[in-house]
Amino acid sequence: MNNSNSQRTPLAGEGPRKTNPYATTHNRLAIAWKQRAATLPDEAREPGHYSHGDRLQGPYPVCLPLEYAAHNLLPEVRDGALALFAELDISWHDSVAGGPSNHLRDSQVQCVNALFAMVSDPDRLKRAFGRVVDIAEVFQIEDGRYLTFEYIGPTDYFGEGVRHGKEVGRRRGTNCTSVDAAFLFRSSTGVTELALVEWKFTESYLTAQDRDPASDAVRIGRYAEDLSAPDGPVRADVLPIELLLDEPFYQLMRQQLLAHRLEQAHAHGADVVRVLHVLSPDNTGYQDSLARPEHRAIGATVDEAWSKLLRAADRFVHIDPSVFLDPLITSEAYVDRYATSQSLDS
């Protein structure tokens, strides 16, 4: 998963940048929630510095004070999620003191707030995802868990655990191809399927980033063979791999390659592996993330361009996150925090 706050709050002194209206709306919603939420201590309503990499930025109203970062997780989720991530050694993105980010638009946090109850409750999982995939029965994907987070698969297919010639291993949630969540199920026709859930909130990638040629060479070395395979999931004749190293295509490509490898290996006994991509249709900034002319030449939106790169359209499934604005799927607290119908009054 990428940095969850790609459309971040600008720093003082920076020049103008392209903005994402969807992120702007959710900034306002998050700030309003922060002021009214009965579950937050009064001290947590103050602006907070944003912990990003090794720098502190801000303070910003859309961030909790650092000492209250754990309150970014909803009360019914907080203790269980912190314990699970510690048990599985999962990295929190833009972590504060080993816990979650304090940025209220953090997509990893939103994902955990939405899905954590499904770890132990397969009925919620069926209600949420059964509208777009055929779920007859949910299986445990890990011992005692029907859903897990920051899934990377059992095998290092792309050599991502090797750096500078040394085996360093992989860690869930950082520096390797992962998806935000995963679950295993049987369809009504008896087919076992593995679902890889990628969760987007306010992400957008509106400006082409300068890339390091040495890093590009490493990435090409890892993924080029899978990309060029005649039975691979991504067409190599539409864009050269160098143009697939820009986000969001870099992540889309890697996750689809992972899904294909897992399907070939029948991981967890699965015959079919799909990427379920959670993204609001209102997030036009994400769809506008075609940073180079070559990207724009193959589609007017990211979805349109990506559809031309996919070989099998049914292996990539769109999920509208509005489905999670249902207390029977998530919780009243989740709906209160994330629904766009909530009041913007402080």
CSV table of N, CA, C and O in Angstrom, one decimal, residues 68-158:
chain,number,residue,atom,x,y,z
A,68,TYR,N,-2.3,11.6,21.0
A,68,TYR,CA,-3.7,11.0,20.8
A,68,TYR,C,-3.8,10.3,19.5
A,68,TYR,O,-5.0,10.0,19.1
A,69,ALA,N,-2.7,9.9,18.9
A,69,ALA,CA,-2.8,9.2,17.6
A,69,ALA,C,-3.7,8.0,17.6
A,69,ALA,O,-4.4,7.7,16.7
A,70,ALA,N,-3.6,7.2,18.7
A,70,ALA,CA,-4.3,5.9,18.8
A,70,ALA,C,-5.8,6.2,18.7
A,70,ALA,O,-6.6,5.3,18.3
A,71,HIS,N,-6.3,7.4,19.0
A,71,HIS,CA,-7.7,7.7,19.0
A,71,HIS,C,-8.2,7.9,17.5
A,71,HIS,O,-9.4,8.1,17.3
A,72,ASN,N,-7.3,7.8,16.6
A,72,ASN,CA,-7.7,7.8,15.1
A,72,ASN,C,-8.4,6.5,14.9
A,72,ASN,O,-9.2,6.4,13.9
A,73,LEU,N,-8.2,5.5,15.6
A,73,LEU,CA,-8.9,4.2,15.6
A,73,LEU,C,-10.2,4.4,16.4
A,73,LEU,O,-10.1,4.9,17.6
A,74,LEU,N,-11.3,4.0,15.9
A,74,LEU,CA,-12.6,4.1,16.6
A,74,LEU,C,-12.5,3.2,17.9
A,74,LEU,O,-11.8,2.2,17.9
A,75,PRO,N,-13.3,3.6,18.9
A,75,PRO,CA,-13.2,2.9,20.2
A,75,PRO,C,-13.4,1.4,20.1
A,75,PRO,O,-12.7,0.6,20.8
A,76,GLU,N,-14.4,1.0,19.3
A,76,GLU,CA,-14.7,-0.4,19.2
A,76,GLU,C,-13.6,-1.2,18.5
A,76,GLU,O,-13.6,-2.5,18.5
A,77,VAL,N,-12.7,-0.5,17.8
A,77,VAL,CA,-11.6,-1.1,17.0
A,77,VAL,C,-10.3,-1.1,17.7
A,77,VAL,O,-9.4,-2.0,17.5
A,78,ARG,N,-10.1,0.0,18.5
A,78,ARG,CA,-8.7,0.4,18.9
A,78,ARG,C,-7.9,-0.7,19.5
A,78,ARG,O,-6.8,-1.1,19.0
A,79,ASP,N,-8.3,-1.3,20.6
A,79,ASP,CA,-7.5,-2.2,21.3
A,79,ASP,C,-7.2,-3.5,20.5
A,79,ASP,O,-6.1,-4.0,20.5
A,80,GLY,N,-8.2,-4.0,19.9
A,80,GLY,CA,-8.0,-5.2,19.1
A,80,GLY,C,-7.1,-5.0,17.9
A,80,GLY,O,-6.3,-5.8,17.6
A,81,ALA,N,-7.3,-3.9,17.2
A,81,ALA,CA,-6.4,-3.6,16.0
A,81,ALA,C,-5.0,-3.4,16.4
A,81,ALA,O,-4.1,-3.9,15.8
A,82,LEU,N,-4.7,-2.6,17.5
A,82,LEU,CA,-3.4,-2.4,18.0
A,82,LEU,C,-2.7,-3.8,18.4
A,82,LEU,O,-1.6,-4.0,18.0
A,83,ALA,N,-3.5,-4.6,19.0
A,83,ALA,CA,-2.9,-5.9,19.4
A,83,ALA,C,-2.7,-6.8,18.2
A,83,ALA,O,-1.6,-7.5,18.1
A,84,LEU,N,-3.6,-6.8,17.2
A,84,LEU,CA,-3.4,-7.6,16.0
A,84,LEU,C,-2.2,-7.2,15.2
A,84,LEU,O,-1.4,-8.0,14.8
A,85,PHE,N,-2.0,-5.9,15.0
A,85,PHE,CA,-0.9,-5.4,14.2
A,85,PHE,C,0.4,-5.7,14.9
A,85,PHE,O,1.4,-6.0,14.3
A,86,ALA,N,0.4,-5.6,16.3
A,86,ALA,CA,1.6,-6.0,17.0
A,86,ALA,C,1.9,-7.5,16.9
A,86,ALA,O,3.1,-7.9,16.7
A,87,GLU,N,0.9,-8.3,17.0
A,87,GLU,CA,1.1,-9.7,16.9
A,87,GLU,C,1.6,-10.2,15.5
A,87,GLU,O,2.5,-11.0,15.5
A,88,LEU,N,1.1,-9.5,14.5
A,88,LEU,CA,1.5,-9.9,13.1
A,88,LEU,C,2.7,-9.0,12.6
A,88,LEU,O,3.1,-9.2,11.5
A,89,ASP,N,3.2,-8.2,13.4
A,89,ASP,CA,4.3,-7.3,13.1
A,89,ASP,C,4.0,-6.5,11.8
A,89,ASP,O,4.8,-6.4,10.9
A,90,ILE,N,2.8,-5.9,11.8
A,90,ILE,CA,2.4,-5.1,10.7
A,90,ILE,C,2.8,-3.7,10.9
A,90,ILE,O,2.6,-3.1,12.0
A,91,SER,N,3.3,-3.0,9.9
A,91,SER,CA,3.7,-1.7,10.0
A,91,SER,C,2.5,-0.7,9.8
A,91,SER,O,1.7,-0.9,8.8
A,92,TRP,N,2.4,0.2,10.7
A,92,TRP,CA,1.4,1.3,10.5
A,92,TRP,C,2.0,2.4,9.6
A,92,TRP,O,3.2,2.8,9.8
A,93,HIS,N,1.3,2.9,8.7
A,93,HIS,CA,1.8,3.9,7.8
A,93,HIS,C,1.9,5.2,8.5
A,93,HIS,O,0.9,5.6,9.2
A,94,ASP,N,3.0,6.0,8.3
A,94,ASP,CA,3.2,7.2,9.0
A,94,ASP,C,2.9,7.1,10.5
A,94,ASP,O,2.3,7.9,11.1
A,95,SER,N,3.5,6.0,11.0
A,95,SER,CA,3.3,5.6,12.4
A,95,SER,C,3.7,6.7,13.4
A,95,SER,O,4.7,7.4,13.2
A,96,VAL,N,2.9,6.7,14.5
A,96,VAL,CA,3.3,7.6,15.6
A,96,VAL,C,3.5,6.6,16.8
A,96,VAL,O,2.6,5.9,17.2
A,97,ALA,N,4.8,6.5,17.3
A,97,ALA,CA,5.2,5.7,18.4
A,97,ALA,C,4.7,4.2,18.2
A,97,ALA,O,4.3,3.6,19.2
A,98,GLY,N,4.9,3.8,17.0
A,98,GLY,CA,4.6,2.4,16.7
A,98,GLY,C,3.1,2.1,16.5
A,98,GLY,O,2.7,0.9,16.2
A,99,GLY,N,2.3,3.1,16.6
A,99,GLY,CA,0.8,2.9,16.4
A,99,GLY,C,0.4,3.6,15.1
A,99,GLY,O,1.2,3.9,14.2
A,100,PRO,N,-0.9,3.9,14.9
A,100,PRO,CA,-1.4,4.4,13.7
A,100,PRO,C,-1.0,5.9,13.5
A,100,PRO,O,-0.6,6.6,14.4
A,101,SER,N,-1.2,6.3,12.2
A,101,SER,CA,-1.0,7.7,11.9
A,101,SER,C,-2.0,8.6,12.7
A,101,SER,O,-3.1,8.1,13.0
A,102,ASN,N,-1.6,9.8,12.9
A,102,ASN,CA,-2.5,10.8,13.5
A,102,ASN,C,-3.3,11.6,12.5
A,102,ASN,O,-4.1,12.5,12.9
A,103,HIS,N,-3.1,11.4,11.2
A,103,HIS,CA,-3.8,12.1,10.2
A,103,HIS,C,-5.2,11.5,10.0
A,103,HIS,O,-5.3,10.3,9.8
A,104,LEU,N,-6.2,12.4,10.1
A,104,LEU,CA,-7.6,11.9,10.1
A,104,LEU,C,-8.0,11.4,8.7
A,104,LEU,O,-9.1,10.7,8.6
A,105,ARG,N,-7.3,11.7,7.6
A,105,ARG,CA,-7.6,11.1,6.3
A,105,ARG,C,-6.7,9.9,6.0
A,105,ARG,O,-6.7,9.5,4.8
A,106,ASP,N,-6.1,9.3,6.9
A,106,ASP,CA,-5.2,8.2,6.7
A,106,ASP,C,-6.1,7.0,6.2
A,106,ASP,O,-7.1,6.6,6.8
A,107,SER,N,-5.8,6.5,5.0
A,107,SER,CA,-6.6,5.4,4.4
A,107,SER,C,-6.4,4.1,5.1
A,107,SER,O,-7.4,3.3,5.2
A,108,GLN,N,-5.2,3.8,5.6
A,108,GLN,CA,-5.0,2.6,6.4
A,108,GLN,C,-5.9,2.6,7.6
A,108,GLN,O,-6.5,1.5,8.0
A,109,VAL,N,-6.0,3.7,8.3
A,109,VAL,CA,-6.8,3.8,9.5
A,109,VAL,C,-8.3,3.6,9.1
A,109,VAL,O,-9.0,2.9,9.8
A,110,GLN,N,-8.7,4.3,8.0
A,110,GLN,CA,-10.1,4.1,7.6
A,110,GLN,C,-10.4,2.7,7.3
A,110,GLN,O,-11.5,2.1,7.7
A,111,CYS,N,-9.5,2.0,6.6
A,111,CYS,CA,-9.7,0.6,6.3
A,111,CYS,C,-9.9,-0.3,7.5
A,111,CYS,O,-10.8,-1.1,7.6
A,112,VAL,N,-9.0,-0.1,8.5
A,112,VAL,CA,-9.1,-0.8,9.7
A,112,VAL,C,-10.4,-0.5,10.5
A,112,VAL,O,-11.0,-1.4,11.0
A,113,ASN,N,-10.7,0.8,10.5
A,113,ASN,CA,-12.0,1.1,11.2
A,113,ASN,C,-13.2,0.5,10.5
A,113,ASN,O,-14.2,0.1,11.2
A,114,ALA,N,-13.1,0.3,9.2
A,114,ALA,CA,-14.2,-0.3,8.5
A,114,ALA,C,-14.3,-1.8,8.6
A,114,ALA,O,-15.3,-2.4,8.7
A,115,LEU,N,-13.1,-2.5,8.5
A,115,LEU,CA,-13.1,-3.9,8.3
A,115,LEU,C,-12.7,-4.7,9.6
A,115,LEU,O,-12.8,-6.0,9.6
A,116,PHE,N,-12.3,-4.1,10.7
A,116,PHE,CA,-11.7,-4.9,11.8
A,116,PHE,C,-12.8,-5.8,12.3
A,116,PHE,O,-12.4,-7.0,12.7
A,117,ALA,N,-14.0,-5.5,12.4
A,117,ALA,CA,-15.0,-6.4,13.0
A,117,ALA,C,-15.1,-7.6,12.2
A,117,ALA,O,-15.6,-8.7,12.7
A,118,MET,N,-14.7,-7.6,10.9
A,118,MET,CA,-14.9,-8.8,10.0
A,118,MET,C,-13.8,-9.8,10.3
A,118,MET,O,-13.9,-10.9,9.8
A,119,VAL,N,-12.8,-9.4,11.0
A,119,VAL,CA,-11.8,-10.4,11.4
A,119,VAL,C,-12.4,-11.6,12.1
A,119,VAL,O,-12.0,-12.8,11.9
A,120,SER,N,-13.4,-11.4,12.9
A,120,SER,CA,-14.1,-12.4,13.7
A,120,SER,C,-15.5,-12.6,13.3
A,120,SER,O,-16.2,-13.5,13.8
A,121,ASP,N,-16.1,-11.8,12.3
A,121,ASP,CA,-17.5,-11.9,12.0
A,121,ASP,C,-17.7,-12.0,10.5
A,121,ASP,O,-17.7,-11.0,9.8
A,122,PRO,N,-17.7,-13.2,10.0
A,122,PRO,CA,-17.8,-13.4,8.5
A,122,PRO,C,-19.2,-12.9,8.0
A,122,PRO,O,-19.2,-12.6,6.8
A,123,ASP,N,-20.2,-12.8,8.8
A,123,ASP,CA,-21.5,-12.3,8.3
A,123,ASP,C,-21.4,-10.9,7.8
A,123,ASP,O,-22.0,-10.5,6.8
A,124,ARG,N,-20.6,-10.1,8.6
A,124,ARG,CA,-20.4,-8.7,8.2
A,124,ARG,C,-19.7,-8.6,6.8
A,124,ARG,O,-20.0,-7.8,6.0
A,125,LEU,N,-18.7,-9.5,6.7
A,125,LEU,CA,-17.9,-9.6,5.5
A,125,LEU,C,-18.8,-9.9,4.3
A,125,LEU,O,-18.7,-9.3,3.2
A,126,LYS,N,-19.7,-10.9,4.5
A,126,LYS,CA,-20.6,-11.3,3.4
A,126,LYS,C,-21.5,-10.1,3.0
A,126,LYS,O,-21.8,-9.9,1.9
A,127,ARG,N,-22.0,-9.4,4.0
A,127,ARG,CA,-22.9,-8.3,3.8
A,127,ARG,C,-22.2,-7.2,3.0
A,127,ARG,O,-22.8,-6.5,2.1
A,128,ALA,N,-21.0,-7.0,3.3
A,128,ALA,CA,-20.2,-5.9,2.6
A,128,ALA,C,-19.8,-6.3,1.2
A,128,ALA,O,-20.1,-5.5,0.2
A,129,PHE,N,-19.2,-7.4,1.0
A,129,PHE,CA,-18.6,-7.7,-0.2
A,129,PHE,C,-19.4,-8.7,-1.1
A,129,PHE,O,-19.2,-8.8,-2.3
A,130,GLY,N,-20.5,-9.3,-0.5
A,130,GLY,CA,-21.3,-10.2,-1.2
A,130,GLY,C,-22.1,-9.5,-2.3
A,130,GLY,O,-22.7,-10.2,-3.1
A,131,ARG,N,-22.2,-8.2,-2.4
A,131,ARG,CA,-22.9,-7.5,-3.4
A,131,ARG,C,-22.1,-7.5,-4.7
A,131,ARG,O,-22.7,-7.3,-5.8
A,132,VAL,N,-20.8,-7.7,-4.7
A,132,VAL,CA,-20.0,-7.6,-5.9
A,132,VAL,C,-19.2,-8.9,-6.2
A,132,VAL,O,-18.8,-9.1,-7.3
A,133,VAL,N,-19.1,-9.8,-5.2
A,133,VAL,CA,-18.5,-11.2,-5.5
A,133,VAL,C,-19.4,-12.2,-4.9
A,133,VAL,O,-20.1,-11.9,-3.9
A,134,ASP,N,-19.4,-13.4,-5.4
A,134,ASP,CA,-20.4,-14.4,-5.1
A,134,ASP,C,-19.8,-15.2,-3.9
A,134,ASP,O,-19.0,-16.1,-4.0
A,135,ILE,N,-20.3,-14.8,-2.7
A,135,ILE,CA,-19.8,-15.4,-1.4
A,135,ILE,C,-20.8,-16.3,-0.8
A,135,ILE,O,-21.9,-15.9,-0.4
A,136,ALA,N,-20.6,-17.6,-0.8
A,136,ALA,CA,-21.5,-18.6,-0.2
A,136,ALA,C,-21.0,-18.9,1.2
A,136,ALA,O,-21.8,-19.0,2.1
A,137,GLU,N,-19.7,-19.0,1.4
A,137,GLU,CA,-19.1,-19.3,2.7
A,137,GLU,C,-17.8,-18.7,2.9
A,137,GLU,O,-17.0,-18.7,1.9
A,138,VAL,N,-17.5,-18.1,4.0
A,138,VAL,CA,-16.2,-17.5,4.3
A,138,VAL,C,-15.4,-18.4,5.1
A,138,VAL,O,-15.8,-19.0,6.0
A,139,PHE,N,-14.1,-18.6,4.6
A,139,PHE,CA,-13.2,-19.5,5.3
A,139,PHE,C,-12.2,-18.6,6.1
A,139,PHE,O,-12.0,-17.4,5.8
A,140,GLN,N,-11.6,-19.2,7.1
A,140,GLN,CA,-10.5,-18.5,7.8
A,140,GLN,C,-9.3,-18.4,6.9
A,140,GLN,O,-8.9,-19.4,6.4
A,141,ILE,N,-8.7,-17.2,6.8
A,141,ILE,CA,-7.5,-17.1,6.0
A,141,ILE,C,-6.3,-17.3,6.8
A,141,ILE,O,-5.2,-17.6,6.3
A,142,GLU,N,-6.4,-17.0,8.1
A,142,GLU,CA,-5.3,-17.3,9.1
A,142,GLU,C,-6.0,-17.9,10.3
A,142,GLU,O,-7.2,-17.8,10.5
A,143,ASP,N,-5.2,-18.5,11.1
A,143,ASP,CA,-5.8,-19.2,12.3
A,143,ASP,C,-6.7,-18.3,13.1
A,143,ASP,O,-6.2,-17.3,13.7
A,144,GLY,N,-8.0,-18.5,13.2
A,144,GLY,CA,-8.9,-17.7,14.0
A,144,GLY,C,-9.3,-16.4,13.4
A,144,GLY,O,-10.0,-15.6,14.0
A,145,ARG,N,-8.9,-16.2,12.1
A,145,ARG,CA,-9.2,-14.9,11.5
A,145,ARG,C,-9.9,-15.1,10.1
A,145,ARG,O,-9.3,-15.8,9.3
A,146,TYR,N,-11.0,-14.5,9.9
A,146,TYR,CA,-11.7,-14.5,8.6
A,146,TYR,C,-11.2,-13.5,7.6
A,146,TYR,O,-11.4,-13.5,6.4
A,147,LEU,N,-10.5,-12.5,8.2
A,147,LEU,CA,-10.0,-11.4,7.4
A,147,LEU,C,-8.7,-11.0,8.0
A,147,LEU,O,-8.5,-11.0,9.3
A,148,THR,N,-7.7,-10.6,7.2
A,148,THR,CA,-6.4,-10.2,7.8
A,148,THR,C,-6.0,-8.9,7.0
A,148,THR,O,-6.5,-8.5,6.0
A,149,PHE,N,-5.0,-8.2,7.6
A,149,PHE,CA,-4.6,-6.9,7.1
A,149,PHE,C,-3.2,-7.0,6.5
A,149,PHE,O,-2.4,-7.8,6.9
A,150,GLU,N,-2.9,-6.1,5.6
A,150,GLU,CA,-1.6,-5.9,5.0
A,150,GLU,C,-1.0,-7.3,4.5
A,150,GLU,O,0.1,-7.7,4.9
A,151,TYR,N,-1.8,-7.9,3.7
A,151,TYR,CA,-1.5,-9.2,3.2
A,151,TYR,C,-0.4,-9.2,2.1
A,151,TYR,O,-0.5,-8.4,1.2
A,152,ILE,N,0.6,-10.0,2.2
A,152,ILE,CA,1.7,-10.0,1.3
A,152,ILE,C,1.8,-11.4,0.6
A,152,ILE,O,2.7,-11.6,-0.3
A,153,GLY,N,1.1,-12.4,1.0
A,153,GLY,CA,1.2,-13.7,0.4
A,153,GLY,C,2.3,-14.5,1.1
A,153,GLY,O,3.2,-14.0,1.8
A,154,PRO,N,2.2,-15.9,0.9
A,154,PRO,CA,3.2,-16.7,1.6
A,154,PRO,C,4.6,-16.8,1.0
A,154,PRO,O,5.5,-17.3,1.6
A,155,THR,N,4.7,-16.3,-0.3
A,155,THR,CA,5.9,-16.5,-1.0
A,155,THR,C,6.4,-15.1,-1.6
A,155,THR,O,5.6,-14.3,-2.0
A,156,ASP,N,7.7,-14.9,-1.5
A,156,ASP,CA,8.3,-13.7,-2.1
A,156,ASP,C,8.6,-13.9,-3.6
A,156,ASP,O,9.7,-14.2,-4.0
A,157,TYR,N,7.5,-13.7,-4.4
A,157,TYR,CA,7.6,-14.0,-5.8
A,157,TYR,C,8.6,-13.1,-6.5
A,157,TYR,O,9.1,-13.4,-7.6
A,158,PHE,N,8.7,-11.9,-6.0
A,158,PHE,CA,9.5,-10.8,-6.8
A,158,PHE,C,10.8,-10.5,-6.2
A,158,PHE,O,11.4,-9.5,-6.6
